[in-house]
Short mmCIF file of C-alpha atoms in Angstrom, two decimals:
data_model
loop_
_atom_site.label_atom_id
_atom_site.label_comp_id
_atom_site.label_asym_id
_atom_site.label_seq_id
_atom_site.Cartn_x
_atom_site.Cartn_y
_atom_site.Cartn_z
CA UNK A 1 -12.38 2.82 -12.60
CA UNK A 2 -12.30 2.25 -8.93
CA UNK A 3 -11.74 5.42 -7.01
CA UNK A 4 -10.65 5.77 -3.38
CA UNK A 5 -10.97 8.96 -1.47
CA UNK A 6 -9.15 9.88 1.66
CA UNK A 7 -9.05 13.58 2.93
CA UNK A 8 -5.95 15.02 1.63
CA UNK A 9 -5.87 17.79 4.35
CA UNK A 10 -4.08 16.84 7.54
CA UNK A 11 -6.15 16.01 10.53
CA UNK A 12 -4.70 18.05 13.71
CA UNK A 13 -6.13 16.78 17.03
CA UNK A 14 -5.14 17.12 20.54
CA UNK A 15 -3.71 14.31 22.44
CA UNK A 16 -6.21 12.20 24.32
CA UNK A 17 -8.87 12.81 21.77
CA UNK A 18 -10.41 10.30 19.40
CA UNK A 19 -9.02 10.69 15.67
CA UNK A 20 -11.53 9.73 12.81
CA UNK A 21 -10.25 9.27 9.42
CA UNK A 22 -12.45 8.50 6.49
CA UNK A 23 -12.10 6.37 3.20
CA UNK A 24 -14.84 6.66 0.72
CA UNK A 25 -14.87 4.55 -2.65
CA UNK A 26 -16.83 4.51 -5.66
CA UNK A 27 -18.23 1.62 -7.69
CA UNK A 28 -18.01 -1.76 -6.50
CA UNK A 29 -17.80 -2.70 -2.89
CA UNK A 30 -14.67 -4.62 -1.91
CA UNK A 31 -14.45 -8.12 -0.40
CA UNK A 32 -11.67 -6.64 2.02
CA UNK A 33 -10.76 -3.27 3.21
CA UNK A 34 -7.63 -2.70 4.97
CA UNK A 35 -5.82 0.29 6.78
CA UNK A 36 -2.24 0.98 7.14
CA UNK A 37 0.03 3.17 8.77
CA UNK A 38 3.05 4.90 6.90
CA UNK A 39 5.63 6.93 8.56
CA UNK A 40 7.97 9.35 6.45
CA UNK A 41 10.52 7.48 4.36
CA UNK A 42 9.11 4.06 5.45
CA UNK A 43 6.95 1.39 4.06
CA UNK A 44 3.37 0.96 5.07
CA UNK A 45 2.56 -1.12 8.03
CA UNK A 46 -0.68 -3.13 8.23
CA UNK A 47 -3.01 -2.21 11.00
CA UNK A 48 -6.43 -3.71 10.45
CA UNK A 49 -8.54 -5.85 7.86
CA UNK A 50 -12.25 -5.80 7.72
CA UNK A 51 -14.31 -8.08 5.56
CA UNK A 52 -17.59 -6.93 3.66
CA UNK A 53 -19.77 -9.02 6.03
CA UNK A 54 -18.40 -7.27 9.06
CA UNK A 55 -19.74 -3.91 10.44
CA UNK A 56 -16.85 -3.27 12.89
CA UNK A 57 -13.46 -4.45 13.85
CA UNK A 58 -11.35 -3.52 17.02
CA UNK A 59 -7.74 -3.86 17.94
CA UNK A 60 -6.67 -2.14 21.15
CA UNK A 61 -7.14 1.67 20.58
CA UNK A 62 -8.22 1.10 16.82
CA UNK A 63 -11.62 0.58 15.52
CA UNK A 64 -12.73 0.27 11.85
CA UNK A 65 -16.10 0.36 10.57
CA UNK A 66 -17.36 -0.65 7.06
CA UNK A 67 -20.64 0.69 5.51
CA UNK A 68 -21.23 -0.93 2.21
CA UNK A 69 -24.32 1.23 1.66
CA UNK A 70 -22.53 4.45 2.28
CA UNK A 71 -19.44 2.99 0.59
CA UNK A 72 -17.43 4.20 3.36
CA UNK A 73 -14.86 3.12 6.04
CA UNK A 74 -14.15 4.98 9.18
CA UNK A 75 -10.81 4.46 11.10
CA UNK A 76 -10.88 5.59 14.71
CA UNK A 77 -7.94 5.91 17.27
CA UNK A 78 -9.10 6.52 20.68
CA UNK A 79 -6.98 8.26 23.50
CA UNK A 80 -4.63 9.50 20.77
CA UNK A 81 -1.04 9.97 21.33
CA UNK A 82 1.66 12.09 19.50
CA UNK A 83 3.20 8.66 18.54
CA UNK A 84 0.12 8.17 16.56
CA UNK A 85 1.12 10.89 14.17
CA UNK A 86 1.60 9.38 10.64
CA UNK A 87 -0.21 9.09 7.27
CA UNK A 88 -2.95 6.48 7.32
CA UNK A 89 -3.82 4.69 4.08
CA UNK A 90 -6.78 2.56 3.15
CA UNK A 91 -6.69 -0.18 0.68
CA UNK A 92 -9.42 -2.35 -1.07
CA UNK A 93 -9.20 -5.62 -2.53
CA UNK A 94 -11.95 -7.47 -4.55
CA UNK A 95 -12.57 -11.09 -5.23
CA UNK A 96 -9.53 -11.05 -7.22
CA UNK A 97 -6.93 -10.57 -4.50
CA UNK A 98 -4.17 -10.06 -6.93
CA UNK A 99 -4.10 -6.31 -6.14
CA UNK A 100 -4.93 -3.88 -3.58
CA UNK A 101 -6.21 -0.41 -4.56
CA UNK A 102 -4.84 2.31 -2.23
CA UNK A 103 -6.09 5.73 -1.36
CA UNK A 104 -3.48 8.59 -1.12
CA UNK A 105 -3.78 8.72 2.63
CA UNK A 106 -4.51 11.21 5.43
CA UNK A 107 -1.81 12.71 7.46
CA UNK A 108 -2.63 12.76 11.15
CA UNK A 109 -0.99 15.12 13.72
CA UNK A 110 -1.55 14.63 17.39
CA UNK A 111 -0.45 17.52 19.42
CA UNK A 112 0.63 17.13 23.02
CA UNK B 1 14.46 -13.16 6.77
CA UNK B 2 12.72 -11.08 9.34
CA UNK B 3 11.05 -8.79 6.95
CA UNK B 4 10.76 -7.86 3.39
CA UNK B 5 14.23 -6.62 2.37
CA UNK B 6 14.66 -4.32 -0.81
CA UNK B 7 17.99 -3.07 -2.41
CA UNK B 8 19.15 -0.53 -3.22
CA UNK B 9 17.46 1.73 -0.75
CA UNK B 10 18.49 4.78 -2.93
CA UNK B 11 19.42 4.99 -6.44
CA UNK B 12 20.16 8.08 -8.72
CA UNK B 13 20.37 7.35 -12.18
CA UNK B 14 20.81 9.17 -15.47
CA UNK B 15 17.85 9.57 -17.80
CA UNK B 16 18.09 6.74 -20.39
CA UNK B 17 19.87 4.32 -18.21
CA UNK B 18 18.36 0.88 -17.10
CA UNK B 19 18.02 0.15 -13.36
CA UNK B 20 17.31 -3.15 -11.47
CA UNK B 21 15.55 -3.06 -8.15
CA UNK B 22 15.59 -6.20 -5.95
CA UNK B 23 13.11 -7.63 -3.41
CA UNK B 24 13.64 -10.34 -0.87
CA UNK B 25 10.25 -11.45 0.50
CA UNK B 26 9.57 -13.05 3.87
CA UNK B 27 10.56 -16.71 3.68
CA UNK B 28 7.78 -18.98 2.75
CA UNK B 29 5.42 -16.16 1.45
CA UNK B 30 4.15 -17.10 -1.85
CA UNK B 31 2.62 -13.85 -3.05
CA UNK B 32 4.74 -10.95 -3.96
CA UNK B 33 3.70 -7.41 -5.13
CA UNK B 34 5.37 -4.38 -6.57
CA UNK B 35 3.88 -0.98 -6.00
CA UNK B 36 5.07 2.47 -6.78
CA UNK B 37 4.48 5.61 -4.73
CA UNK B 38 5.12 9.05 -6.09
CA UNK B 39 5.60 12.00 -3.64
CA UNK B 40 2.48 12.70 -1.73
CA UNK B 41 0.48 10.10 -3.80
CA UNK B 42 -1.08 6.67 -2.96
CA UNK B 43 0.35 3.28 -4.03
CA UNK B 44 0.15 2.41 -7.57
CA UNK B 45 -0.04 -1.28 -8.28
CA UNK B 46 2.58 -2.54 -10.70
CA UNK B 47 2.69 -6.45 -10.65
CA UNK B 48 1.65 -9.38 -8.59
CA UNK B 49 3.26 -12.86 -8.43
CA UNK B 50 1.49 -15.93 -6.79
CA UNK B 51 3.52 -19.10 -6.59
CA UNK B 52 4.00 -20.60 -10.10
CA UNK B 53 1.15 -18.97 -11.68
CA UNK B 54 1.45 -16.52 -14.34
CA UNK B 55 2.14 -12.99 -12.86
CA UNK B 56 -0.54 -10.22 -13.08
CA UNK B 57 1.31 -7.50 -14.96
CA UNK B 58 -1.78 -5.25 -15.56
CA UNK B 59 -0.30 -2.42 -13.58
CA UNK B 60 2.96 -1.96 -15.46
CA UNK B 61 2.87 1.49 -16.89
CA UNK B 62 4.76 0.76 -20.17
CA UNK B 63 6.77 -1.89 -21.80
CA UNK B 64 9.92 -0.42 -20.27
CA UNK B 65 8.93 -2.11 -17.04
CA UNK B 66 9.27 -5.79 -16.48
CA UNK B 67 9.72 -7.96 -13.45
CA UNK B 68 10.65 -11.60 -12.71
CA UNK B 69 10.70 -13.72 -9.68
CA UNK B 70 13.34 -16.51 -9.47
CA UNK B 71 12.64 -19.80 -7.90
CA UNK B 72 9.51 -18.47 -6.31
CA UNK B 73 11.43 -16.05 -3.98
CA UNK B 74 13.69 -13.09 -4.98
CA UNK B 75 12.10 -10.70 -7.42
CA UNK B 76 13.79 -8.10 -9.74
CA UNK B 77 11.95 -5.02 -11.02
CA UNK B 78 13.78 -3.75 -14.05
CA UNK B 79 13.08 -0.28 -15.69
CA UNK B 80 14.68 0.22 -19.15
CA UNK B 81 15.52 3.62 -20.56
CA UNK B 82 14.57 5.44 -17.36
CA UNK B 83 12.60 8.61 -17.67
CA UNK B 84 12.29 11.41 -15.04
CA UNK B 85 8.64 10.44 -14.57
CA UNK B 86 10.01 7.09 -13.18
CA UNK B 87 11.10 8.90 -10.21
CA UNK B 88 9.36 7.33 -7.21
CA UNK B 89 9.52 4.95 -4.44
CA UNK B 90 9.27 1.31 -5.43
CA UNK B 91 7.69 -0.79 -2.67
CA UNK B 92 7.70 -4.55 -2.52
CA UNK B 93 5.35 -6.56 -0.36
CA UNK B 94 4.67 -10.28 0.36
CA UNK B 95 2.03 -12.17 1.87
CA UNK B 96 1.55 -15.86 2.89
CA UNK B 97 -1.48 -16.22 0.87
CA UNK B 98 -3.80 -13.76 -1.04
CA UNK B 99 -5.99 -11.62 1.16
CA UNK B 100 -3.96 -11.96 4.16
CA UNK B 101 -1.77 -9.33 5.87
CA UNK B 102 0.63 -7.74 3.43
CA UNK B 103 4.17 -7.05 4.57
CA UNK B 104 5.87 -4.09 2.91
CA UNK B 105 9.61 -3.43 2.53
CA UNK B 106 11.09 -0.07 3.19
CA UNK B 107 11.21 0.73 -0.52
CA UNK B 108 13.68 1.71 -3.13
CA UNK B 109 13.95 5.50 -3.74
CA UNK B 110 14.63 6.06 -7.42
CA UNK B 111 15.60 9.47 -8.66
CA UNK B 112 16.21 9.86 -12.53
CA UNK B 113 18.13 13.02 -13.25
#
């Protein structure tokens, strides 16, 4: 079965630094890979989507890369701020878009 | 509505009782998903509706779980004879078409005591 691995340990960084979160997957490469932000007690909020034929996607301070050879996506937040503190989830979808497979998320703590 | 609306936001029920969770998707969205999230865990797919097509029920964990979507809009997730392991946040999401941005509701927190 498809497995998605995100670092379960929290990532602690200093304000202004770049945060890098990792999403690794096994087996088949997805057609789409998405990143979401989830705050405590809230539903996930969509951030970025990258397709299998794209290497990199950017949106403001966010950047996502997708390496189908390594079976890995990296999610970067540049010039991080305390307000960026949250749990970040990656999700994979295949040709059948009926479902998205989610990782368990990585908690990011940005310290002032 | 402005976003995906779920009710109740919190539900405490006794083991063995039935519960119904409601989801009102964004107007015009044809696809609707139910996911479950246990404490500290990722989201577990439950069921997917797309327009008038037969739903993908492959994620429902047992026959105690069922869902329907009336008129292509509001959806109800029903859990019969609840068990303690059913305690989780049940998240509903909708999208305009498959593969596009998914919008989640805030979830229904279910606690079975």
